[in-house]
Each structure stands twice: as structure tokens, then as C-alpha cells.
Amino acid sequence: MLALHETKRGESMPSSIARNWLLVALVGMYSIVGQAAESSPVASVQAENLLRESIAGIEGKEVIVSRVSFPPHTELPWHWHPGEEFFYVIEGSITLERRGEPDLLAGAGEVQNIAAQVVHTGSTGEQGAELVIFRVHSAGEPERYLVD
């Protein structure tokens, strides 16, 4: 590589300086773009509500059925739901943590439930997970409450 003050034979000093500054600018842009790519967020959890219906004969209750995709290495925040939650693991696996209880690893083909208002979190490993979640929900309330 040429030093900033050197020129090639037959090249004028201004074009040599311009070329060198162009190289410096390109190297700087490359390092900025590289840092941005390294710090970009990982894929997020994707949820698709398949059904949300009132439960006939039970005032103030509804059913929510969702298909949820958890990317690899996902860690959910601690939270709770106002109603009971059931989930079926379609593929992959998810670790369910509930305060005061041992962790539970649920893999493909397994069904689990979480009682209403139980504080919990979930995390995935290398594979991520695909779930169908069925909630008996209190109508008019948020689907989940975050906890510290």
C-alpha cells in the first residue's frame, strides 16, 4: 500500500491524495457497516392469533389461540397471564421457568399448562421452538403483565 505522501510514476499529486483519501473513507465506512451488522438485534418472537372468541355462557371470558415462533436463543421477560394457558410444542423445545418450581423442558409433541397469574418465563436453545398456545383469558385485560 502506498503511504499518503507517495505517488505512482506519472500520477499527479492531487489525484494521488484523492485516491488515498478515498481508501481511508472506504475503510471507515466498512468498519461502521460491520459494527452495525454485528450489533443488529436477533430475530424476534412471531405470534399469529388464530382465534379470539368469547366463551358462550361464561361472562367475561374468552379463548385466544395463537401460533408462536420462538427463534433460537430467545429469552422471554418474566410475566404472567390473567387466565390459564396451555401450549403444545409443534417443533423444537422450550424451557419453562416458574418461580419456586423446577425448570421444565417441553419438546416437540408435548403439552403443558400454566395456571392463571403464575409468574413465568420461557427460553429456547439452539433450535428455537414453534408452539400453539391456547389461553382462557379474562376479556378486556392485557394478554400478559410484565414483572421485574
XYZ file of N, CA and C in Angstrom, residues 6 9 11 15 22 29 39-40 42 67 82 106 115 118:
42
model
N 3.283 9.337 -0.982
C 3.903 8.788 -2.183
C 2.948 8.884 -3.369
N 4.402 6.590 -10.496
C 5.042 7.284 -11.612
C 3.961 7.743 -12.591
N 1.595 9.880 -11.986
C 0.349 10.283 -11.331
C 0.573 11.650 -10.692
N -4.315 13.774 -7.607
C -5.059 12.527 -7.809
C -4.583 11.465 -6.832
N -9.897 8.465 -0.560
C -10.994 7.574 -0.905
C -10.819 6.230 -0.206
N -16.013 3.491 6.260
C -17.400 3.066 6.031
C -17.548 1.570 6.278
N -24.105 -5.583 15.683
C -24.952 -5.212 16.809
C -26.437 -5.248 16.464
N -26.793 -5.736 15.252
C -28.205 -5.773 14.897
C -28.925 -6.785 15.776
N -31.318 -9.759 17.257
C -31.661 -11.088 16.759
C -33.131 -11.098 16.364
N -50.426 -19.204 17.249
C -49.248 -19.964 16.821
C -48.066 -19.026 17.023
N -53.585 -13.237 32.890
C -54.766 -13.205 33.755
C -55.616 -14.478 33.670
N -39.919 -28.621 27.637
C -41.011 -29.180 26.836
C -40.543 -29.284 25.391
N -50.974 -22.198 35.145
C -52.163 -21.676 35.833
C -52.224 -20.151 35.710
N -49.667 -17.138 37.308
C -48.377 -17.699 37.722
C -47.272 -16.964 36.970
